[in-house]
Amino acid sequence: MKIINVTLASVAALALVACASETPAEDTAADTTAVADEATGAGTIVEVAQGDDAFSTLVTAVTAADLGATLSGAGPFTVFAPTNDAFGKLPAGTVEKLTTDDKETLKSILTYHVVPGTIDAATLTNAITQAGDEGYSITTVQGATLNAKVVDGGVVLTDAAGNTAKVTATDVAASNGVIHVIDTVLMPK
């Protein structure tokens, strides 16, 4: 409960700072963002994640790594978002250690789940098909790559350590990109 309160306080503080520092030029950008939100019917990637209880651990981690403002920015981004159950597969105490004692590693792990640009499911599966048997290589914001293949009719991502994550839901719209839900936390080397 304490982590949730800290997360909410952090988000509120970021919102207040953002509002307090707006200039007239930034007001125009805010108006554009509001129009984009109305057009997609969704908030930013962070707001969409905050609105779904299945991503509460991800939201806590994003806040702890100071990535909230970045993932609320213009983007666009494609995020392979691990659920709470995915984080639950990590060894006991890992999430707590990362969010309190090892924020640089946490930031590296989280940015390994983010790809610049918008890659919807159709584009991703088409790229995988064109890549052939070796799979499609995706360069992440973190700088390392993920390998994507279609296995048994679904997209599977393989990380640098050889771990795999299944994409369980696709094309969750956000005003600054798209979210694909995955069942395992991916790890860079």
C-alpha atoms as one frame of an Amber mdcrd trajectory, in Angstrom:
protein
   0.000   0.000   0.000   2.921   2.323   0.780   4.292   1.847  -2.756   0.911
   2.749  -4.265   0.725   5.904  -2.134   4.271   6.881  -3.139   3.414   6.203
  -6.787   0.268   8.318  -6.635   2.149  11.092  -4.848   4.902  10.991  -7.476
   2.413  11.172 -10.338   0.577  14.045  -8.658   3.854  15.900  -8.070   4.861
  15.458 -11.720   1.480  16.750 -12.837   1.743  19.798 -10.590   5.280  20.579
 -11.760   4.221  20.218 -15.385   1.253  22.536 -14.895   3.257  25.091 -12.952
   5.951  25.371 -15.615   3.724  25.762 -18.668   4.366  28.704 -20.951   2.087
  29.941 -23.714   4.112  27.976 -26.321   3.620  24.821 -24.294  -0.109  25.524
 -24.046  -0.335  24.973 -27.797   1.392  21.600 -27.404  -1.002  20.720 -24.582
  -3.947  21.600 -26.817  -2.557  19.311 -29.543  -2.169  16.493 -26.998  -5.754
  16.981 -25.841  -6.969  16.731 -29.427  -4.904  13.549 -29.930  -6.371  12.086
 -26.724  -9.886  12.785 -27.967  -9.112  11.322 -31.395  -7.777   8.029 -30.008
 -10.116   7.858 -27.039  -7.095   6.992 -24.902  -4.585   8.740 -22.706  -0.839
   8.390 -22.881   0.851   5.036 -22.437   1.316   5.804 -18.735  -2.325   6.844
 -18.301  -3.577   3.710 -20.058  -1.374   1.540 -17.813  -2.533   3.426 -14.711
  -6.131   2.701 -15.706  -5.605  -1.075 -15.708  -4.960  -2.887 -12.419  -3.066
  -5.629 -14.292  -0.239  -3.105 -14.810   0.089  -1.730 -11.256   3.568  -3.244
 -10.795   4.681  -1.804 -14.142   3.365   1.632 -13.184   5.219   1.438  -9.850
   8.413   0.432 -11.659   8.073   3.189 -14.284   7.606   5.746 -11.502  10.585
   4.425  -9.515  12.798   4.582 -12.631  11.685   8.169 -13.367  10.341   7.175
 -16.789   6.794   8.465 -16.319   7.403  11.801 -18.019   9.220  10.163 -20.927
   6.474   7.613 -21.568   3.882  10.370 -21.259   5.742  12.410 -23.892   4.905
  12.790 -27.558   6.463   9.507 -28.638   5.294   7.588 -30.485   6.317   4.442
 -28.619   5.522   0.764 -28.799   5.595  -0.804 -25.341   5.710  -4.521 -24.668
   4.061  -4.265 -21.258   4.533  -7.027 -18.679   1.550  -7.673 -16.427   1.647
  -8.056 -12.648   1.719 -11.828 -13.196   4.785 -11.415 -15.423   6.582  -9.486
 -12.669   5.428 -12.190 -10.254   7.508 -14.752 -12.178  10.712 -12.960 -11.116
  12.534 -14.322  -8.065  11.069 -13.157  -4.751  12.251  -9.686  -3.770  13.499
  -8.721  -7.243  10.930  -6.004  -7.914  11.383  -4.481  -4.453  15.183  -4.470
  -4.834  15.033  -2.888  -8.288  12.519  -0.194  -7.309  14.450   0.826  -4.193
  18.134  -0.108  -4.536  18.991  -0.580  -8.209  17.082   1.990 -10.239  19.653
   2.090 -13.065  19.176  -1.625 -13.727  15.405  -1.116 -13.452  15.566   1.687
 -16.021  17.602  -0.541 -18.355  15.071  -3.369 -18.012  12.080  -1.093 -18.596
  13.549   0.683 -21.625  14.273  -2.779 -23.049  10.481  -3.128 -23.339  10.080
   0.114 -25.330  10.534   0.544 -29.075  10.583   3.931 -30.807   7.684   4.436
 -33.203   4.354   2.687 -33.445   4.419  -0.965 -34.424   0.907  -2.379 -34.503
   0.248  -6.132 -34.514  -0.284  -6.315 -38.282   2.997  -4.517 -38.982   4.862
  -6.718 -36.513   3.515  -9.997 -37.865   4.207  -8.863 -41.438   7.818  -8.017
 -40.495   8.200 -11.420 -38.818   6.881 -13.168 -41.931   9.255 -11.228 -44.182
  12.224 -11.956 -41.871  11.770 -15.712 -42.230  12.912 -18.462 -39.907  15.463
 -16.395 -37.985  12.754 -14.007 -36.810  12.458 -10.239 -36.822  15.003  -8.221
 -34.845  13.571  -5.257 -32.938  15.897  -2.564 -31.583  14.664  -1.179 -28.271
  15.102   2.257 -26.703  17.594   0.598 -24.335  19.791  -0.127 -27.371  19.658
  -3.917 -27.351  17.463  -6.104 -29.525  14.552  -8.473 -29.114  13.817 -11.269
 -31.537  10.198 -11.765 -32.604   8.807 -14.955 -34.123   5.389 -16.479 -34.637
   5.109 -19.673 -32.587   1.917 -21.749 -32.571  -0.006 -18.836 -34.067   1.135
 -16.211 -31.533   3.994 -13.729 -31.360   6.838 -14.710 -29.040   9.667 -12.350
 -28.092  13.090 -13.674 -27.123  15.369 -11.496 -25.010  19.172 -11.310 -24.910
  19.292 -14.006 -22.211  17.201 -16.434 -24.283  14.035 -16.011 -22.193  10.729
 -15.835 -24.058   7.579 -13.790 -23.566   4.270 -14.405 -25.300   2.264 -11.468
 -26.575  -1.150 -12.012 -24.977  -2.977  -8.880 -26.180  -2.195  -6.423 -28.945
  -2.883  -2.916 -30.152  -3.954  -1.316 -26.880  -4.255   2.259 -28.136  -2.626
   5.226 -26.435  -2.408   8.804 -27.620   1.390   8.490 -27.924   1.731   4.942
 -29.219   0.578   1.399 -28.695   0.847  -1.254 -25.987   1.228  -4.990 -26.531
   0.718  -7.070 -23.375   3.313  -9.749 -22.565   3.400 -12.564 -20.013   7.077
 -12.390 -18.963   9.528  -9.621 -18.064  12.249  -9.428 -20.711  15.867  -9.053
 -19.597  18.733  -7.357 -21.419  22.209  -8.814 -20.998
